[in-house]
């Protein structure tokens, strides 16, 4: 039985509450003359967001019966990495954004030095969380999570993609270059979120690969939808400035092929993504429905 | 027989060559539209430096017969973390430095966005290096290295110390607050460098603790010497601007008690540091002599 939109909203909302409680517990308390750092870390992390990456960690891990504590910690670590990337991307030297989730960005609410350092501290903390024995009893599993996270988030993944994104501003990259950039900038961490559940569950390589492939395709579709929303943008609903991509000459699929064709393409990509889950049968119905849901979002 | 100054210089120079070859091999090659990122990472890392942290990894590991490959990788990872911290500290929003090791800082040679992202990528890469099986066959050891590195470099260590350092500018913190700041900002990573050898060598807890204590005291002494050199500063010899601390109203021990008393204090701290090595007998002679040597440096 396919999952209904209502049941997906419930699952997303449950994952959000669960990981937010976990983050609240795992983030350091603000104390001492350095309290501003921890306050900024908490401000950045606890200020909102859909918590999609945590949702995919939890749902993919649930396919293999992974326990809640492991899922919560891995989900929190990945969310810390996602948030650090937003904090740094928002800086004046990068996208220079004043608003995120309807609140002032970290460098606006605090200052630039604090934003840089809070981002650094969140990235570092993510690895501390994953390395701790509480995340999984088997240190091979913990090392595998760390290794793959570092790849997804590093020069060959998210950071490399961000550098390409900046390099492409005002340029005319080919469509395959834009796709490669978005595969690195956005899809790599989403794919790792899906893979993390498989790693924690010591899944067989084919099942793990299927989740990675699902996450990769979904990540690309997700990025296109993000770009469509920016192009059609309503800042109030988005909680951040809209129509920024065009203003900055960002290279996006939407800029390349237009909004309507981009919509069609994102739908096709989601179908493609979901096909990778065939191996799991109906156990993956919620993941499939969530993928459709996420890409049909309006903000 | 105490190690001579000449033999220490040889040992330091050998460690430097060894870790630089390792870094050269471990850093990604610049390719693709994101090549600027890798070029900046290499520029930051391979542009010089005394490689003191790698030296202490190698020497402490040698006490336990740790193999060269493990030492090289752990040393390279720690150096990546040290360098990332310099790249971010040099940014306009923080110390705003134009010169490092006699060359333009990364944001001067490239741009601010690239400096932020290259720092992020170096930090991420350090964890990738440590998590890989090549670093040590036992994943418990790798997780322990990652866990302790994240603590030493994170909000409770180096980054927390940097936030305190910025908060203390123009303020009048008590001496114990300056000491705590420097313990976090500088000594934590140096102490971890010494501890890393013990972790790799699966040393007993008392021996491991002794190396941590040695690194902590030495790190404090080292920071005082750094501040004295800044105060007495010769930019040519330092390869960076001098007398910056006073100009910025930085809180340092030198500013608190004056250069002469600070010299005496740093000498006393080194003696204190060395005493922690009593457990090792003459096997630690080179470490002892290196500690004395490092703190007697003139640039």
Short mmCIF file of C-alpha atoms in Angstrom, two decimals, chain B residues 30-277:
data_model
loop_
_atom_site.label_atom_id
_atom_site.label_comp_id
_atom_site.label_asym_id
_atom_site.label_seq_id
_atom_site.Cartn_x
_atom_site.Cartn_y
_atom_site.Cartn_z
CA UNK B 30 44.24 19.93 -8.73
CA UNK B 31 41.83 18.82 -11.48
CA UNK B 32 38.51 19.98 -12.92
CA UNK B 33 36.73 23.33 -12.55
CA UNK B 34 37.34 23.02 -8.79
CA UNK B 35 41.15 22.82 -9.25
CA UNK B 36 41.60 26.16 -7.46
CA UNK B 37 40.49 24.46 -4.23
CA UNK B 38 43.18 21.79 -4.37
CA UNK B 39 45.77 24.32 -5.50
CA UNK B 40 44.92 26.45 -2.46
CA UNK B 41 45.05 23.42 -0.14
CA UNK B 42 48.52 22.57 -1.45
CA UNK B 43 49.66 26.19 -1.33
CA UNK B 44 48.63 26.43 2.33
CA UNK B 45 50.12 23.11 3.41
CA UNK B 46 53.31 22.90 1.36
CA UNK B 47 54.39 26.53 1.80
CA UNK B 48 56.59 25.99 4.81
CA UNK B 49 56.46 25.69 8.55
CA UNK B 50 58.55 23.95 11.16
CA UNK B 51 56.32 20.83 11.23
CA UNK B 52 56.68 20.64 15.00
CA UNK B 53 53.46 18.73 15.52
CA UNK B 54 54.51 16.03 13.03
CA UNK B 55 57.89 15.84 14.77
CA UNK B 56 56.21 15.14 18.11
CA UNK B 57 53.90 12.53 16.57
CA UNK B 58 56.91 10.76 15.09
CA UNK B 59 59.09 10.96 18.19
CA UNK B 60 56.36 9.92 20.61
CA UNK B 61 55.34 7.04 18.33
CA UNK B 62 58.93 5.92 18.04
CA UNK B 63 58.97 5.31 21.81
CA UNK B 64 56.53 2.46 21.13
CA UNK B 65 57.97 1.16 17.87
CA UNK B 66 55.06 2.44 15.74
CA UNK B 67 55.67 1.86 12.04
CA UNK B 68 56.57 4.72 9.72
CA UNK B 69 53.45 4.57 7.60
CA UNK B 70 51.15 5.03 10.58
CA UNK B 71 53.30 7.85 11.92
CA UNK B 72 53.44 9.61 8.56
CA UNK B 73 49.69 9.52 8.09
CA UNK B 74 48.84 10.64 11.62
CA UNK B 75 51.44 13.40 11.40
CA UNK B 76 50.05 14.56 8.05
CA UNK B 77 46.49 14.61 9.39
CA UNK B 78 47.48 16.72 12.40
CA UNK B 79 49.46 19.10 10.20
CA UNK B 80 46.38 19.53 7.95
CA UNK B 81 44.39 20.54 11.02
CA UNK B 82 47.10 22.94 12.18
CA UNK B 83 47.32 24.53 8.72
CA UNK B 84 43.54 24.85 8.34
CA UNK B 85 43.50 26.73 11.65
CA UNK B 86 46.17 29.14 10.38
CA UNK B 87 44.31 29.71 7.09
CA UNK B 88 41.11 30.59 8.95
CA UNK B 89 42.89 32.62 11.67
CA UNK B 90 44.59 34.71 8.97
CA UNK B 91 41.25 35.74 7.41
CA UNK B 92 40.23 39.43 7.43
CA UNK B 93 37.38 38.64 9.84
CA UNK B 94 39.91 37.22 12.31
CA UNK B 95 43.59 38.21 12.56
CA UNK B 96 43.66 39.76 9.07
CA UNK B 97 47.22 38.72 8.26
CA UNK B 98 48.80 39.18 4.84
CA UNK B 99 51.92 37.10 5.36
CA UNK B 100 52.61 33.57 6.59
CA UNK B 101 55.96 31.78 6.34
CA UNK B 102 57.15 34.66 4.17
CA UNK B 103 54.40 34.16 1.57
CA UNK B 104 51.01 35.85 1.05
CA UNK B 105 48.31 34.19 3.15
CA UNK B 106 45.77 32.03 1.30
CA UNK B 107 43.06 34.69 1.10
CA UNK B 108 45.68 37.10 -0.32
CA UNK B 109 47.10 34.63 -2.84
CA UNK B 110 43.60 33.40 -3.83
CA UNK B 111 40.50 35.00 -2.31
CA UNK B 112 38.50 34.83 0.90
CA UNK B 113 35.97 32.26 -0.31
CA UNK B 114 38.77 29.95 -1.43
CA UNK B 115 40.60 30.40 1.88
CA UNK B 116 37.51 29.50 3.89
CA UNK B 117 36.76 26.48 1.70
CA UNK B 118 40.38 25.28 1.51
CA UNK B 119 40.50 25.40 5.32
CA UNK B 120 37.25 23.44 5.52
CA UNK B 121 38.60 20.89 3.05
CA UNK B 122 41.87 20.44 4.97
CA UNK B 123 40.00 19.83 8.21
CA UNK B 124 37.73 17.31 6.48
CA UNK B 125 40.68 15.64 4.77
CA UNK B 126 42.45 15.15 8.10
CA UNK B 127 39.59 12.95 9.29
CA UNK B 128 39.53 11.08 5.97
CA UNK B 129 43.23 10.29 6.41
CA UNK B 130 42.82 9.05 9.97
CA UNK B 131 39.74 6.94 9.20
CA UNK B 132 41.44 5.00 6.39
CA UNK B 133 42.71 1.50 7.16
CA UNK B 134 46.22 2.47 6.00
CA UNK B 135 46.62 4.60 9.12
CA UNK B 136 46.37 1.63 11.50
CA UNK B 137 45.08 -1.89 11.14
CA UNK B 138 42.95 -1.64 14.28
CA UNK B 139 39.80 0.45 13.82
CA UNK B 140 39.64 1.06 17.58
CA UNK B 141 42.93 2.91 17.27
CA UNK B 142 41.65 4.94 14.31
CA UNK B 143 38.45 5.90 16.16
CA UNK B 144 40.48 6.88 19.21
CA UNK B 145 42.71 9.14 17.10
CA UNK B 146 39.66 10.75 15.46
CA UNK B 147 37.87 11.20 18.74
CA UNK B 148 40.83 12.83 20.48
CA UNK B 149 41.69 14.98 17.47
CA UNK B 150 38.12 16.27 17.30
CA UNK B 151 38.29 17.13 21.01
CA UNK B 152 41.68 18.83 20.73
CA UNK B 153 40.66 20.83 17.65
CA UNK B 154 37.00 21.54 18.46
CA UNK B 155 34.91 23.81 20.66
CA UNK B 156 36.56 22.48 23.81
CA UNK B 157 40.06 22.89 22.34
CA UNK B 158 41.61 24.90 19.55
CA UNK B 159 38.46 26.61 18.22
CA UNK B 160 37.24 27.46 21.71
CA UNK B 161 40.68 28.94 22.41
CA UNK B 162 40.55 31.05 19.25
CA UNK B 163 37.14 32.42 20.25
CA UNK B 164 38.55 33.32 23.68
CA UNK B 165 41.58 34.95 22.06
CA UNK B 166 39.28 37.17 19.97
CA UNK B 167 37.04 37.89 22.97
CA UNK B 168 40.07 38.96 25.05
CA UNK B 169 41.28 41.55 22.51
CA UNK B 170 41.36 44.90 24.27
CA UNK B 171 40.08 43.24 27.47
CA UNK B 172 41.94 42.58 30.70
CA UNK B 173 41.51 38.88 31.42
CA UNK B 174 43.12 37.37 34.52
CA UNK B 175 46.32 35.39 34.02
CA UNK B 176 44.56 32.09 34.66
CA UNK B 177 42.12 32.94 31.86
CA UNK B 178 44.98 33.61 29.43
CA UNK B 179 46.55 30.30 30.44
CA UNK B 180 43.28 28.47 29.86
CA UNK B 181 42.90 30.18 26.48
CA UNK B 182 46.40 29.15 25.40
CA UNK B 183 45.93 25.65 26.77
CA UNK B 184 42.98 25.31 24.40
CA UNK B 185 44.21 27.35 21.44
CA UNK B 186 47.75 26.01 21.18
CA UNK B 187 48.56 23.34 23.74
CA UNK B 188 45.63 20.99 23.04
CA UNK B 189 46.77 20.13 19.50
CA UNK B 190 50.42 19.86 20.55
CA UNK B 191 49.41 17.56 23.40
CA UNK B 192 47.38 15.48 20.98
CA UNK B 193 50.42 15.23 18.68
CA UNK B 194 52.33 13.62 21.54
CA UNK B 195 49.35 11.48 22.52
CA UNK B 196 48.85 10.27 18.93
CA UNK B 197 52.14 8.34 19.08
CA UNK B 198 50.96 6.64 22.26
CA UNK B 199 47.55 5.81 20.78
CA UNK B 200 49.14 4.32 17.65
CA UNK B 201 51.51 2.32 19.87
CA UNK B 202 48.70 1.13 22.16
CA UNK B 203 50.68 2.50 25.07
CA UNK B 204 49.59 1.94 28.67
CA UNK B 205 47.45 4.71 30.16
CA UNK B 206 50.23 6.07 32.45
CA UNK B 207 52.66 6.42 29.53
CA UNK B 208 49.97 7.98 27.37
CA UNK B 209 49.04 10.41 30.15
CA UNK B 210 52.69 11.36 30.59
CA UNK B 211 52.97 12.29 26.93
CA UNK B 212 49.76 14.33 27.09
CA UNK B 213 51.03 16.21 30.13
CA UNK B 214 54.38 16.80 28.43
CA UNK B 215 52.63 18.16 25.33
CA UNK B 216 50.34 20.41 27.37
CA UNK B 217 53.18 22.07 29.28
CA UNK B 218 55.35 22.31 26.22
CA UNK B 219 52.48 23.85 24.27
CA UNK B 220 52.08 26.58 26.87
CA UNK B 221 55.81 27.29 26.92
CA UNK B 222 55.82 27.31 23.14
CA UNK B 223 53.01 29.88 23.00
CA UNK B 224 54.83 32.17 25.42
CA UNK B 225 57.96 31.99 23.24
CA UNK B 226 55.81 32.80 20.22
CA UNK B 227 54.44 35.84 21.99
CA UNK B 228 57.94 36.95 23.07
CA UNK B 229 59.14 36.67 19.47
CA UNK B 230 56.17 38.73 18.35
CA UNK B 231 56.92 41.37 20.99
CA UNK B 232 60.64 41.52 20.13
CA UNK B 233 59.72 40.85 16.57
CA UNK B 234 61.66 40.90 13.38
CA UNK B 235 59.18 40.34 10.54
CA UNK B 236 61.91 39.16 8.16
CA UNK B 237 63.04 36.35 10.44
CA UNK B 238 59.48 35.43 11.49
CA UNK B 239 58.12 35.33 7.94
CA UNK B 240 55.05 37.17 9.18
CA UNK B 241 54.22 40.56 10.62
CA UNK B 242 55.63 41.27 14.09
CA UNK B 243 54.38 43.25 17.11
CA UNK B 244 50.82 42.45 16.11
CA UNK B 245 49.72 41.33 19.55
CA UNK B 246 50.31 44.71 21.17
CA UNK B 247 48.78 46.54 18.20
CA UNK B 248 45.63 44.47 18.55
CA UNK B 249 45.49 44.51 22.32
CA UNK B 250 45.85 40.71 22.41
CA UNK B 251 45.85 39.15 25.85
CA UNK B 252 49.19 37.37 26.25
CA UNK B 253 51.38 36.35 29.16
CA UNK B 254 54.04 38.70 27.77
CA UNK B 255 51.64 41.65 27.92
CA UNK B 256 50.71 40.59 31.45
CA UNK B 257 54.13 40.07 33.05
CA UNK B 258 56.67 41.50 30.56
CA UNK B 259 59.21 39.85 28.29
CA UNK B 260 61.86 39.02 30.88
CA UNK B 261 59.57 37.34 33.35
CA UNK B 262 57.82 35.55 30.49
CA UNK B 263 61.18 34.11 29.37
CA UNK B 264 61.85 32.80 32.86
CA UNK B 265 58.35 31.35 33.00
CA UNK B 266 58.69 29.58 29.66
CA UNK B 267 62.00 28.02 30.77
CA UNK B 268 60.36 26.79 33.98
CA UNK B 269 57.47 25.33 32.00
CA UNK B 270 59.81 23.39 29.74
CA UNK B 271 61.56 21.92 32.78
CA UNK B 272 58.13 21.00 34.11
CA UNK B 273 57.16 19.47 30.77
CA UNK B 274 60.32 17.38 30.59
CA UNK B 275 59.80 15.98 34.07
CA UNK B 276 56.70 14.17 32.77
CA UNK B 277 59.02 12.08 30.60
#
